[in-house]
Backbone as JSON, one array per atom type, in Angstrom:
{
  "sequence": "XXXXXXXXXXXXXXXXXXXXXXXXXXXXXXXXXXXXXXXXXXXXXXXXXXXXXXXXXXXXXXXXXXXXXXXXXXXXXXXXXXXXXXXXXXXXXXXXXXXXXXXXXXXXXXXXXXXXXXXXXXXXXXXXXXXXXXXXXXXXXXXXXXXXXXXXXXXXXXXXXXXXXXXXXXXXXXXXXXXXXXXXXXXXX",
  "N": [[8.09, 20.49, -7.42], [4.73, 19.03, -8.23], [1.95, 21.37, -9.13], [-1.08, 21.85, -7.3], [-3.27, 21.34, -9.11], [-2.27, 19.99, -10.96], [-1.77, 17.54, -9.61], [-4.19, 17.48, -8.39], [-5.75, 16.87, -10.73], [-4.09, 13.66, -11.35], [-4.95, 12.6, -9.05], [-7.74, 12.05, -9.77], [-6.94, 10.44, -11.89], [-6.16, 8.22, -10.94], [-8.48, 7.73, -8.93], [-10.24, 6.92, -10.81], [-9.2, 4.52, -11.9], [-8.84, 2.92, -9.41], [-11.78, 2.78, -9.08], [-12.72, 1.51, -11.46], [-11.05, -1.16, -10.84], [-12.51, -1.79, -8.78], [-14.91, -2.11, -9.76], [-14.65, -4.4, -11.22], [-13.7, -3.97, -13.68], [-11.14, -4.05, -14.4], [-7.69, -4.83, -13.73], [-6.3, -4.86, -10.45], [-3.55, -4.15, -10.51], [-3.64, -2.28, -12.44], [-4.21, -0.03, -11.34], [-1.67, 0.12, -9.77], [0.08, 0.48, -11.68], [-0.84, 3.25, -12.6], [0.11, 4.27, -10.27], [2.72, 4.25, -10.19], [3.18, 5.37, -13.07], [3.08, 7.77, -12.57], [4.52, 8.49, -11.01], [7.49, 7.71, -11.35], [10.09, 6.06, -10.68], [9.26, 4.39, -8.44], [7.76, 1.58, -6.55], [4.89, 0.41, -6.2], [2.33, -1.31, -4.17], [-0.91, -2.92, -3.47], [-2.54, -4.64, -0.7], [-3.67, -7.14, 0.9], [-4.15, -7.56, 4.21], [-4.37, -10.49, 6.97], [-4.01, -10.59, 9.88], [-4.54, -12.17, 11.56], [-4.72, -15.03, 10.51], [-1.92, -15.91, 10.13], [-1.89, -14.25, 6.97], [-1.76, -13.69, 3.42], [-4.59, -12.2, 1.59], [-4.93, -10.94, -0.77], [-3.04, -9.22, -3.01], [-1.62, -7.17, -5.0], [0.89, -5.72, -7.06], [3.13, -3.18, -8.35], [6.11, -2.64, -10.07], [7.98, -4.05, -8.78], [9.69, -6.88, -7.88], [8.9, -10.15, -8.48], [10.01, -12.37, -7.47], [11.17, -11.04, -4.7], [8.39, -10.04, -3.77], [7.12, -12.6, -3.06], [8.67, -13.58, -1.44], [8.52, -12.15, 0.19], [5.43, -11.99, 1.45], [5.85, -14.51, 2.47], [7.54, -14.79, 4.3], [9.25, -12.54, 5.03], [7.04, -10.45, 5.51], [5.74, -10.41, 7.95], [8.04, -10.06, 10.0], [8.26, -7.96, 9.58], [9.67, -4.6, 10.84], [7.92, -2.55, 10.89], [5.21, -3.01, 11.68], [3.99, -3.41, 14.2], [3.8, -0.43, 14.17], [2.52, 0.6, 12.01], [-0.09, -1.32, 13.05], [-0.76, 0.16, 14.7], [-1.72, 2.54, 14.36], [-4.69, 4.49, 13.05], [-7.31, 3.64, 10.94], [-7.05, 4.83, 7.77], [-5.02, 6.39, 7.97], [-2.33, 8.25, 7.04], [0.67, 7.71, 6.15], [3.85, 8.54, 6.31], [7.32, 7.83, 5.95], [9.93, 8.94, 6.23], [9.32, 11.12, 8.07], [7.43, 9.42, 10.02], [8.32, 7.05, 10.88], [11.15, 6.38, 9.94], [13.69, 4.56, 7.91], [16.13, 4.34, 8.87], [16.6, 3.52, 11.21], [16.24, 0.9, 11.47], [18.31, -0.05, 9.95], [19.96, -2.02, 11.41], [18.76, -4.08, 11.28], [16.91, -8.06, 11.06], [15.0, -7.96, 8.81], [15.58, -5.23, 7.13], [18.25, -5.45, 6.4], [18.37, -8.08, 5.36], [16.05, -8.05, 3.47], [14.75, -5.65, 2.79], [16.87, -3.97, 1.67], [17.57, -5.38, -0.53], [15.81, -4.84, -2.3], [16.27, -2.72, -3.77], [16.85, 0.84, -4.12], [14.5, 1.97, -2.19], [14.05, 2.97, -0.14], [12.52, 5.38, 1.25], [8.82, 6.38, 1.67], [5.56, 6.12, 1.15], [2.11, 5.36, 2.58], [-0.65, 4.12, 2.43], [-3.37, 3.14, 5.41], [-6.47, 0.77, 5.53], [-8.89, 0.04, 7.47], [-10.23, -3.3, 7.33], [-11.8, -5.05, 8.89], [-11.24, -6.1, 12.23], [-9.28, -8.39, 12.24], [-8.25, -8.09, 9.16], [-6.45, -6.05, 7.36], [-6.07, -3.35, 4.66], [-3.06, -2.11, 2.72], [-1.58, 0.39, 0.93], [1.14, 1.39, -0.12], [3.49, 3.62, -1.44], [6.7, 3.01, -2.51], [10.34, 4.47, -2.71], [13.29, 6.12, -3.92], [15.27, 7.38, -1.29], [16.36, 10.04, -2.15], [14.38, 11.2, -3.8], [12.59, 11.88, -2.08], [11.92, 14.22, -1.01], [10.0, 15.67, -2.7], [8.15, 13.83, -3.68], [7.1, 12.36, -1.34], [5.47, 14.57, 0.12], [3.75, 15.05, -2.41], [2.69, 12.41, -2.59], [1.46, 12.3, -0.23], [-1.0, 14.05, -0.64], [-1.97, 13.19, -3.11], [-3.04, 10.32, -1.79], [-4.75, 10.76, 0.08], [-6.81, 12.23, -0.96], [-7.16, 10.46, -2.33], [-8.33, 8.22, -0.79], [-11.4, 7.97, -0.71], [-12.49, 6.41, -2.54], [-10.85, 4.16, -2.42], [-12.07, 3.26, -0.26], [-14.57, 2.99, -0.49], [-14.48, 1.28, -2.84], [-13.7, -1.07, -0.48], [-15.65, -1.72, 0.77], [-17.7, -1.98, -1.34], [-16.49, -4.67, -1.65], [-17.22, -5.6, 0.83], [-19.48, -5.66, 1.13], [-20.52, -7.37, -1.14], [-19.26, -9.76, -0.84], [-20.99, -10.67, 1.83], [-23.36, -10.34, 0.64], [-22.99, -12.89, -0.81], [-22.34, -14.9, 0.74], [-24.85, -14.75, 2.54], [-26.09, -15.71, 0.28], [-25.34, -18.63, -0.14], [-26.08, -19.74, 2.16], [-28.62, -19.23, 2.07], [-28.97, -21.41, 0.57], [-28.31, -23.18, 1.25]],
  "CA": [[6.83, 19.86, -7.01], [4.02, 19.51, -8.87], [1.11, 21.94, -8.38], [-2.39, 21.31, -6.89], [-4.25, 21.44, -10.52], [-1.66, 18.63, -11.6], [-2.08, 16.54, -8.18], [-5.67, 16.79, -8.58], [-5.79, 15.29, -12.23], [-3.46, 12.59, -10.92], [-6.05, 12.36, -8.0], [-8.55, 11.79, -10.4], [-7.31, 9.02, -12.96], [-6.26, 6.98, -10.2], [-8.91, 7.31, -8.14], [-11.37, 6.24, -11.67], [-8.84, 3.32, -11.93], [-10.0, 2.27, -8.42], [-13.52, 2.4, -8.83], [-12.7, 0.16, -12.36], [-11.03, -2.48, -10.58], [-13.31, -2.23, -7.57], [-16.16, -3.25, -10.45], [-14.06, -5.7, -11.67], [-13.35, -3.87, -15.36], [-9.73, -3.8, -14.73], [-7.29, -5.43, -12.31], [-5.99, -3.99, -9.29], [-2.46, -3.9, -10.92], [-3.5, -1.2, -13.38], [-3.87, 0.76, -10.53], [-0.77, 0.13, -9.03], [0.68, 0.88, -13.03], [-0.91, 4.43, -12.73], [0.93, 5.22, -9.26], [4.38, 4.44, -10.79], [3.2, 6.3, -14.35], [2.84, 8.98, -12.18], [5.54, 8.55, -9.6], [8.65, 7.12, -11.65], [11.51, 5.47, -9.74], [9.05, 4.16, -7.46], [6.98, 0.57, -6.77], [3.62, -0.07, -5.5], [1.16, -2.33, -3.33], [-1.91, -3.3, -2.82], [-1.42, -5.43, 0.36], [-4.78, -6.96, 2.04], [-3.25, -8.75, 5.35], [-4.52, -10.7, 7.62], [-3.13, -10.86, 10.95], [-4.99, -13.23, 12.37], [-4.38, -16.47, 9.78], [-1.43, -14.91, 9.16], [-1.9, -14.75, 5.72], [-2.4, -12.18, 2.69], [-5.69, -12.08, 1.21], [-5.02, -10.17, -1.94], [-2.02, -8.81, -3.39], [-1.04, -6.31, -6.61], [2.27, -4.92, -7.22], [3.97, -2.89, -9.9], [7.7, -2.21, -9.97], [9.17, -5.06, -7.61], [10.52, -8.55, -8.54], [8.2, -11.34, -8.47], [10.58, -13.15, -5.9], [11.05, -9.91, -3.75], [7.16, -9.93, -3.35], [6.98, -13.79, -2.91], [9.32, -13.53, 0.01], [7.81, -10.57, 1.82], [4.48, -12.48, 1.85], [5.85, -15.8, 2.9], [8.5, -14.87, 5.61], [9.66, -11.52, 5.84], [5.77, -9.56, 6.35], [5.03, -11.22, 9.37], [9.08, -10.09, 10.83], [8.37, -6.57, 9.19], [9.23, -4.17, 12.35], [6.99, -1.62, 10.71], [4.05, -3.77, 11.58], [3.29, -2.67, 14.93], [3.61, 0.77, 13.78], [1.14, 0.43, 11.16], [-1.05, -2.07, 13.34], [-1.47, 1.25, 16.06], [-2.42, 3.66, 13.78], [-5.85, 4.26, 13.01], [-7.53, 3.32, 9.6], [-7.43, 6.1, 7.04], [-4.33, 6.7, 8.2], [-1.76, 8.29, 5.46], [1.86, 7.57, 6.96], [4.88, 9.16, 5.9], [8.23, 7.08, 6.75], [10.95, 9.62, 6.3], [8.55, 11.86, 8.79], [6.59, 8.9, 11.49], [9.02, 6.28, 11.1], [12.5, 6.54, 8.59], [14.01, 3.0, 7.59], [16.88, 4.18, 9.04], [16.09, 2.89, 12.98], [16.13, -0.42, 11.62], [19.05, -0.62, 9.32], [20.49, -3.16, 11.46], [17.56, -5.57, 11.47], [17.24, -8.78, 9.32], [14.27, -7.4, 7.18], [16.26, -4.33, 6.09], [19.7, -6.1, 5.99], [17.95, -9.26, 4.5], [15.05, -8.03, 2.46], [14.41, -3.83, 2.33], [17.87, -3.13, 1.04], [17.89, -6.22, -1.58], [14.49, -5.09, -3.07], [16.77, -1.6, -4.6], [16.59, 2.37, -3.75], [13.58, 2.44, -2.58], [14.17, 3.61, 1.24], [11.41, 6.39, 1.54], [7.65, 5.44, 1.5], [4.13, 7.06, 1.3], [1.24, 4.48, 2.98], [-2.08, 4.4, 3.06], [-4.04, 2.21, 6.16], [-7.86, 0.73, 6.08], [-8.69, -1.35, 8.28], [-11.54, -3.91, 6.96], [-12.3, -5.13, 9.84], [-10.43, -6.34, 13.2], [-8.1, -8.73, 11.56], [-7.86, -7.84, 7.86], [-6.16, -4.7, 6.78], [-5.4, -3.45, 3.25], [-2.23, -1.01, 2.98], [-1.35, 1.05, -0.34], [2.18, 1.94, 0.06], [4.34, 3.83, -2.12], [8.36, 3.28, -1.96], [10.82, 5.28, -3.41], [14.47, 6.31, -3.23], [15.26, 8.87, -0.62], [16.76, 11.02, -3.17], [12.69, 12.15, -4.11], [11.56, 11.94, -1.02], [11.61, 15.81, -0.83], [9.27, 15.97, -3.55], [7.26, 12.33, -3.59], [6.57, 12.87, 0.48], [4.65, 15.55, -0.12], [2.71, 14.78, -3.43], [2.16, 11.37, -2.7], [-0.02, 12.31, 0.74], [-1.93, 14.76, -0.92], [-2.56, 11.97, -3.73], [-3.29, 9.26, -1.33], [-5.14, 11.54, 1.12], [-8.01, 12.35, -2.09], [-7.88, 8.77, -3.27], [-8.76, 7.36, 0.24], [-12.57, 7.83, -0.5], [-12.52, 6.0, -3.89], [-10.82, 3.07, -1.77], [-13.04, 2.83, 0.82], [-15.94, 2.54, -1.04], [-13.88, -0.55, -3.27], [-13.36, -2.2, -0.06], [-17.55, -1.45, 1.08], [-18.33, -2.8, -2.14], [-16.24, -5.92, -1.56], [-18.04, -6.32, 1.73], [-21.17, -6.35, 0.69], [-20.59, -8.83, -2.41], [-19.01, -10.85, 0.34], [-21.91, -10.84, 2.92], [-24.23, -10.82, -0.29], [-22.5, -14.35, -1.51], [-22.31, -15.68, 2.22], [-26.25, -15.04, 2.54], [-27.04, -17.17, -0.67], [-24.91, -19.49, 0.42], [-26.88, -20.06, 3.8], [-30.01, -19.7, 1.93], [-28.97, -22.45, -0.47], [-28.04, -24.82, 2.4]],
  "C": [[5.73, 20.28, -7.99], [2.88, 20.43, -8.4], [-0.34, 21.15, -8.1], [-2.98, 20.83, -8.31], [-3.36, 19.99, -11.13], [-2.39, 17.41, -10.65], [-3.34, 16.24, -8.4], [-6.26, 16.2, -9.98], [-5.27, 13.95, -12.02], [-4.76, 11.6, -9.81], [-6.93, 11.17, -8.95], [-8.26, 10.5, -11.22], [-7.05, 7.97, -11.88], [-6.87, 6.04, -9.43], [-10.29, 6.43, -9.66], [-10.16, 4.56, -11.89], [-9.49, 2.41, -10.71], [-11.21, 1.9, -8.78], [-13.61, 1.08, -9.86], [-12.54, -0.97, -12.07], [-12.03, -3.38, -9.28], [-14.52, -2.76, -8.57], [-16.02, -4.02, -11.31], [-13.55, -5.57, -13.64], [-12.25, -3.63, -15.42], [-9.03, -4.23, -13.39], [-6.96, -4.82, -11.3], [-4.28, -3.72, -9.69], [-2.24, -2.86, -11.6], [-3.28, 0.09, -12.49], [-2.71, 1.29, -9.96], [0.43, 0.37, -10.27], [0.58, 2.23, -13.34], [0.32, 5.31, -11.85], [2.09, 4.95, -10.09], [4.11, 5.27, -12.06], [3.37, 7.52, -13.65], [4.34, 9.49, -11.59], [6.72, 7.61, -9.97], [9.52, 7.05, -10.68], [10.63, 4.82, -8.53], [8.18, 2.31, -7.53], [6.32, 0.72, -5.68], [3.04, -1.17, -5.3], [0.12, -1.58, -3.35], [-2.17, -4.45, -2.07], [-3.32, -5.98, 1.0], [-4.24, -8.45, 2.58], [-3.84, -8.9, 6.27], [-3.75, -10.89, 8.67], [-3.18, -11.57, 11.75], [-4.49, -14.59, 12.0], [-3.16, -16.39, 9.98], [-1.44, -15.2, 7.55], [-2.52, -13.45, 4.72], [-3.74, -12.96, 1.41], [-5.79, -11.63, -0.7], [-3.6, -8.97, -1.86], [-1.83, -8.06, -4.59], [0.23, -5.37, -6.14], [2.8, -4.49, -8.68], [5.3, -2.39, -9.61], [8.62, -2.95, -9.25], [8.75, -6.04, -8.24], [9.37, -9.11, -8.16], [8.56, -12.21, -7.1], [10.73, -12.43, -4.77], [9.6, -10.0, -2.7], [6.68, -11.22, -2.67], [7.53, -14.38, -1.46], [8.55, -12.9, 0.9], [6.67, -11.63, 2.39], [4.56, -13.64, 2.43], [6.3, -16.06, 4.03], [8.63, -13.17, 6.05], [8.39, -10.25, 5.95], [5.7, -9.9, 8.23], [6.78, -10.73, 10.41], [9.36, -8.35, 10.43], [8.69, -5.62, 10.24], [8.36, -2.56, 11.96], [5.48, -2.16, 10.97], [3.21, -3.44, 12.91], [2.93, -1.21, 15.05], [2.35, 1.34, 12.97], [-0.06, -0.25, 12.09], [-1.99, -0.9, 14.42], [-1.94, 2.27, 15.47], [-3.59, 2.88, 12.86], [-6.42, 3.8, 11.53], [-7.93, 4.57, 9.32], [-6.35, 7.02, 7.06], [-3.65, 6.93, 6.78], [-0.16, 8.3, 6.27], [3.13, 7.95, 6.11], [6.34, 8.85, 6.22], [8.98, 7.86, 6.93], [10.51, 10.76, 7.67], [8.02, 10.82, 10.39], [7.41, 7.88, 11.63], [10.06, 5.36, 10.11], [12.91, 5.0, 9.29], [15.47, 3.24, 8.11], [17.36, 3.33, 10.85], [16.22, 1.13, 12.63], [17.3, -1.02, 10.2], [20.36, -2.11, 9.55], [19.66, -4.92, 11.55], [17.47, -6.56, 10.12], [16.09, -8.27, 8.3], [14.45, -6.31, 6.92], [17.5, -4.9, 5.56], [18.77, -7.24, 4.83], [16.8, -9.03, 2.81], [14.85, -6.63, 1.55], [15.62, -3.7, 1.12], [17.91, -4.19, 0.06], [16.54, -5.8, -3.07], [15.61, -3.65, -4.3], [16.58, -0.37, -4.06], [15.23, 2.64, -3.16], [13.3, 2.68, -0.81], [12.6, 4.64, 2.13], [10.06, 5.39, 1.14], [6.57, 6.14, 1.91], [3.18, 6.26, 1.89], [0.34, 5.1, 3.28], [-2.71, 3.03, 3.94], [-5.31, 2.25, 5.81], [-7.72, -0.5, 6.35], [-10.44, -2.02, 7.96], [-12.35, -4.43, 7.78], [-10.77, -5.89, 11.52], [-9.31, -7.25, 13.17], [-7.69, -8.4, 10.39], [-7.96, -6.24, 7.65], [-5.66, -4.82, 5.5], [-4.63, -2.23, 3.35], [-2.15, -0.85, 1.25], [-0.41, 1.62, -0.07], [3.3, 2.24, -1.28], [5.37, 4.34, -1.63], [9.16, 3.43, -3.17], [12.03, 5.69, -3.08], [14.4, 7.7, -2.47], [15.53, 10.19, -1.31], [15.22, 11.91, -4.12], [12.01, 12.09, -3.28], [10.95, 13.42, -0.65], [10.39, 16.18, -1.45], [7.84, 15.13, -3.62], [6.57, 12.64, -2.25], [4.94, 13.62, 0.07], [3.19, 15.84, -1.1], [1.86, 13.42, -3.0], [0.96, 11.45, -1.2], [-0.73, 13.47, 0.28], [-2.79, 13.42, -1.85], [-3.64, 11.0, -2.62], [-4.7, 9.77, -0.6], [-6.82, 11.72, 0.1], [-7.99, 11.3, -2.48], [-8.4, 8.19, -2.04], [-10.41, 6.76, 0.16], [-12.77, 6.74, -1.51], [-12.04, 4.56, -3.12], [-11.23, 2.49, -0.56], [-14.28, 2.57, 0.47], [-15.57, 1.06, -1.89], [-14.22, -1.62, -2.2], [-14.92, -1.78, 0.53], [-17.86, -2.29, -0.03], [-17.54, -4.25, -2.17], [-16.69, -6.72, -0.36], [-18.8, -6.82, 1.52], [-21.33, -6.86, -0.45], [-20.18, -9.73, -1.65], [-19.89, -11.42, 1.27], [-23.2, -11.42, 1.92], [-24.09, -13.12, -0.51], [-22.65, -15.33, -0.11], [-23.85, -16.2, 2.4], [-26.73, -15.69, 1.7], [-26.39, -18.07, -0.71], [-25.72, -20.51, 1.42], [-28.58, -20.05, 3.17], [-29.96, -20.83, 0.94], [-28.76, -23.82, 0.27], [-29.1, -25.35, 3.19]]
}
């Protein structure tokens, strides 16, 4: 494992990648290019899901298929059975699968048979919850083979746990450019 003094450099470039793409000088993919630089053998999200439309809002991924990702969002999110799990815990939440709820409880279900186990090794899983408001949540989940979960587990909620602030202020500043744009909208009408 790495030590704190590493973790918190890691902390650090990822959380200045955030703030970049939160002011639009870099995409939200680069981000999701740091966690795997960091955290080899693994692929990342940035997931913002509505639950109401159903429908995803905004999407970045690094390390999974194109069609993998294309699926999840079209059919198998919405049949995810990690979804009420995630939907009950609170925002800010940092979730730990091998620890609050291992992929093994649902190895007979069709989105592990059908989808989890087709995506590759990547069983274990680090998540971060905020909740934007009462339908739209954005998750940050990093998955990974069980075989580093010993190690990943552990780093990746310290990581996540110090980047939380850095992505809560992204999604603040995408409110209020949102509410901003709404109001000159309404004053233009």
């Amino acid at each position: 494992m790495r030590d704190s003094k590493k973790l918190s450099e890691i902390t650090r470039n990822i959380a200045s990648e955030i703030d970049a793409a939160a002011a639009g000088l870099t995409a939200w993919e680069e981000v999701c290019k740091s966690f795997v630089s960091y955290f080899p053998g693994s692929y990342v999200c940035v997931l913002n899901q509505n639950f109401v439309s159903p429908e995803f809002g905004f999407q970045a991924v690094e390390n999974l298929d194109a069609n993998h990702m294309q699926s999840y969002t079209q059919h198998y999110a919405f049949i995810n059975p990690w979804n009420c799990f995630w939907k009950s815990a609170p925002s800010g939440s940092i979730l730990v699968s091998q620890r609050d709820n291992p992929a093994s409880q649902y190895h007979n279900g069709e989105f592990y048979n059908d989808w989890m186990k087709r995506t590759g090794d990547f069983e274990a899983a680090v998540g971060l919850k905020l909740q934007i408001d009462r339908a739209e949540t954005v998750y940050l989940p990093v998955h990974y083979a069980l075989g580093l979960a010993e190690t990943y587990d552990r780093e990746l909620e310290f990581v996540l746990a110090n980047i939380r602030p850095a992505l809560q202020n992204a999604l603040q500043l995408k409110r209020t450019l949102r509410h901003m744009g709404e109001s000159a909208s309404a004053r233009a009408a």
